[in-house]
């Protein structure tokens, strides 16, 4: 199920990128090519349609992202997380060398202090 949702997310992302590239922020884009007066869809209708498709794909992307979060296989996530943590802990487990400096002695017990 998770794999299907991820594939759908990728398809929606590609479609959204293509639809956004068709648009032009200054009123041109695909709508500028359809300027014939005898058209069924006028310039304004084409722009509105592309905008509705963009909003629909954006909403679909958000919904699919939330669905993917819910559909993540928990057993796979937990085992991979534990494996990564164990591997990281094994790499960072460096033995600490013993202190080589001489131990400090009490000043009052040394013969020079008397």
PDB file of C-alpha atoms in Angstrom, residues 1 10-11 16 27 30 33 35 39 43-45 48 50-51 55 58 66 69 75 79 98-99 103-105 108 110 113:
ATOM      1  CA  UNK A   1       0.000   0.000   0.000  1.00  0.00           C
ATOM      2  CA  UNK A  10       5.546  10.923  -7.815  1.00  0.00           C
ATOM      3  CA  UNK A  11       2.970  10.997 -10.619  1.00  0.00           C
ATOM      4  CA  UNK A  16       1.846  19.417 -11.061  1.00  0.00           C
ATOM      5  CA  UNK A  27      -1.587  36.075 -18.441  1.00  0.00           C
ATOM      6  CA  UNK A  30      -1.425  28.116 -22.752  1.00  0.00           C
ATOM      7  CA  UNK A  33      -2.431  30.448 -27.675  1.00  0.00           C
ATOM      8  CA  UNK A  35      -7.233  33.609 -28.791  1.00  0.00           C
ATOM      9  CA  UNK A  39     -13.604  28.727 -29.479  1.00  0.00           C
ATOM     10  CA  UNK A  43      -8.948  32.502 -22.843  1.00  0.00           C
ATOM     11  CA  UNK A  44     -10.543  33.115 -19.473  1.00  0.00           C
ATOM     12  CA  UNK A  45     -12.017  29.594 -19.296  1.00  0.00           C
ATOM     13  CA  UNK A  48      -9.540  29.043 -14.871  1.00  0.00           C
ATOM     14  CA  UNK A  50      -5.587  25.278 -15.524  1.00  0.00           C
ATOM     15  CA  UNK A  51      -5.827  27.014 -12.152  1.00  0.00           C
ATOM     16  CA  UNK A  55      -5.231  23.470  -7.021  1.00  0.00           C
ATOM     17  CA  UNK A  58      -1.761  20.446  -4.933  1.00  0.00           C
ATOM     18  CA  UNK A  66      -0.603  12.433   4.778  1.00  0.00           C
ATOM     19  CA  UNK A  69       2.643   8.962   6.621  1.00  0.00           C
ATOM     20  CA  UNK A  75       7.630  -3.017  11.705  1.00  0.00           C
ATOM     21  CA  UNK A  79      13.701  -2.596  12.723  1.00  0.00           C
ATOM     22  CA  UNK A  98      43.552   5.414  30.785  1.00  0.00           C
ATOM     23  CA  UNK A  99      44.920   8.625  32.240  1.00  0.00           C
ATOM     24  CA  UNK A 103      48.049  11.393  40.283  1.00  0.00           C
ATOM     25  CA  UNK A 104      48.056  14.631  42.252  1.00  0.00           C
ATOM     26  CA  UNK A 105      49.065  14.205  45.855  1.00  0.00           C
ATOM     27  CA  UNK A 108      49.903  18.703  53.288  1.00  0.00           C
ATOM     28  CA  UNK A 110      54.506  16.125  51.054  1.00  0.00           C
ATOM     29  CA  UNK A 113      55.090  21.575  52.592  1.00  0.00           C
TER      30      UNK A 113
END
